[in-house]
């Protein structure tokens, strides 16, 4: 399976994002259990808040479709999603 680095850039509606966060994290937990999500967490040290998800799947298209099921997507709190193929060389996700 291929590995992908996904970055979210969040929009300015922090109140909605915080209210949807429990559902977003439940969705992530389900992806972790399905072995699709390898790791995730917020990008808090940036001027624009966002998140990083390390995911694995058959293709970039499959991951992109899966991301549309994230409650954050439905809530409209993600301003930008970038899915990039990633080749881990060192660490727990190395190929």
CSV table of C-alpha atoms in Angstrom, one decimal:
chain,number,residue,atom,x,y,z
A,1,UNK,CA,0.0,0.0,0.0
A,2,UNK,CA,1.1,3.5,-0.7
A,3,UNK,CA,1.6,6.1,2.1
A,4,UNK,CA,0.2,9.6,1.9
A,5,UNK,CA,0.8,12.8,3.9
A,6,UNK,CA,-2.4,14.8,4.1
A,7,UNK,CA,-2.4,18.4,5.3
A,8,UNK,CA,-5.5,20.3,6.3
A,9,UNK,CA,-5.6,24.0,6.5
A,10,UNK,CA,-8.5,25.1,8.7
A,11,UNK,CA,-10.8,28.0,7.9
A,12,UNK,CA,-11.5,30.8,10.3
A,13,UNK,CA,-14.7,29.2,11.9
A,14,UNK,CA,-13.0,27.9,15.1
A,15,UNK,CA,-16.3,27.5,17.0
A,16,UNK,CA,-17.8,25.2,14.5
A,17,UNK,CA,-14.5,23.2,14.2
A,18,UNK,CA,-14.4,22.8,18.0
A,19,UNK,CA,-18.0,21.6,18.1
A,20,UNK,CA,-17.4,19.0,15.4
A,21,UNK,CA,-14.0,17.9,16.8
A,22,UNK,CA,-15.4,14.9,18.8
A,23,UNK,CA,-17.0,13.5,15.6
A,24,UNK,CA,-13.8,14.2,13.6
A,25,UNK,CA,-11.8,12.3,16.2
A,26,UNK,CA,-14.3,9.4,16.2
A,27,UNK,CA,-13.9,9.2,12.4
A,28,UNK,CA,-10.1,9.2,12.8
A,29,UNK,CA,-10.3,6.4,15.4
A,30,UNK,CA,-12.3,4.3,12.9
A,31,UNK,CA,-9.7,5.0,10.2
A,32,UNK,CA,-6.9,4.0,12.6
A,33,UNK,CA,-8.7,0.7,13.4
A,34,UNK,CA,-9.2,0.1,9.7
A,35,UNK,CA,-5.4,0.6,9.2
A,36,UNK,CA,-6.0,3.5,6.9
A,37,UNK,CA,-4.8,6.2,9.3
A,38,UNK,CA,-1.2,5.7,10.6
A,39,UNK,CA,-0.9,8.9,12.6
A,40,UNK,CA,-2.5,12.3,12.9
A,41,UNK,CA,-2.4,15.5,14.9
A,42,UNK,CA,-2.9,19.2,14.8
A,43,UNK,CA,-0.3,21.6,13.3
A,44,UNK,CA,-0.4,24.2,16.1
A,45,UNK,CA,2.8,26.1,15.6
A,46,UNK,CA,1.7,27.7,12.3
A,47,UNK,CA,0.1,31.0,11.8
A,48,UNK,CA,-2.8,29.2,10.1
A,49,UNK,CA,-4.1,26.2,12.1
A,50,UNK,CA,-4.3,22.9,10.4
A,51,UNK,CA,-3.7,19.2,10.8
A,52,UNK,CA,-1.4,16.4,9.5
A,53,UNK,CA,-2.7,12.9,8.7
A,54,UNK,CA,-0.4,10.1,7.6
A,55,UNK,CA,-2.6,7.6,5.7
A,56,UNK,CA,-2.2,4.5,3.6
A,57,UNK,CA,-4.3,3.3,0.8
A,58,UNK,CA,-4.3,2.0,-2.8
A,59,UNK,CA,-4.2,5.4,-4.4
A,60,UNK,CA,-4.4,9.2,-3.9
A,61,UNK,CA,-7.9,9.1,-5.3
A,62,UNK,CA,-9.0,6.6,-2.7
A,63,UNK,CA,-7.6,8.7,0.1
A,64,UNK,CA,-9.2,11.8,-1.3
A,65,UNK,CA,-12.6,10.1,-1.5
A,66,UNK,CA,-12.2,8.8,2.1
A,67,UNK,CA,-11.3,12.3,3.3
A,68,UNK,CA,-14.7,13.6,2.1
A,69,UNK,CA,-16.2,11.3,4.9
A,70,UNK,CA,-14.4,13.3,7.6
A,71,UNK,CA,-17.0,15.3,9.7
A,72,UNK,CA,-14.7,18.3,9.3
A,73,UNK,CA,-15.4,18.1,5.5
A,74,UNK,CA,-19.1,18.1,6.0
A,75,UNK,CA,-18.9,21.0,8.5
A,76,UNK,CA,-17.0,23.1,6.0
A,77,UNK,CA,-14.2,23.9,8.4
A,78,UNK,CA,-11.3,22.8,6.1
A,79,UNK,CA,-10.2,25.6,3.8
A,80,UNK,CA,-7.6,23.4,1.9
A,81,UNK,CA,-6.7,19.7,1.8
A,82,UNK,CA,-3.5,18.6,0.2
A,83,UNK,CA,-2.8,14.9,-0.4
A,84,UNK,CA,0.8,14.0,-1.3
A,85,UNK,CA,2.4,10.7,-1.9
A,86,UNK,CA,5.0,10.1,0.7
A,87,UNK,CA,7.9,7.6,0.8
A,88,UNK,CA,9.0,7.0,4.4
A,89,UNK,CA,12.7,6.1,4.6
A,90,UNK,CA,13.2,6.0,8.4
A,91,UNK,CA,10.9,5.4,11.3
A,92,UNK,CA,7.8,3.3,12.0
A,93,UNK,CA,6.2,3.9,8.6
A,94,UNK,CA,9.2,3.0,6.4
A,95,UNK,CA,8.4,0.9,3.3
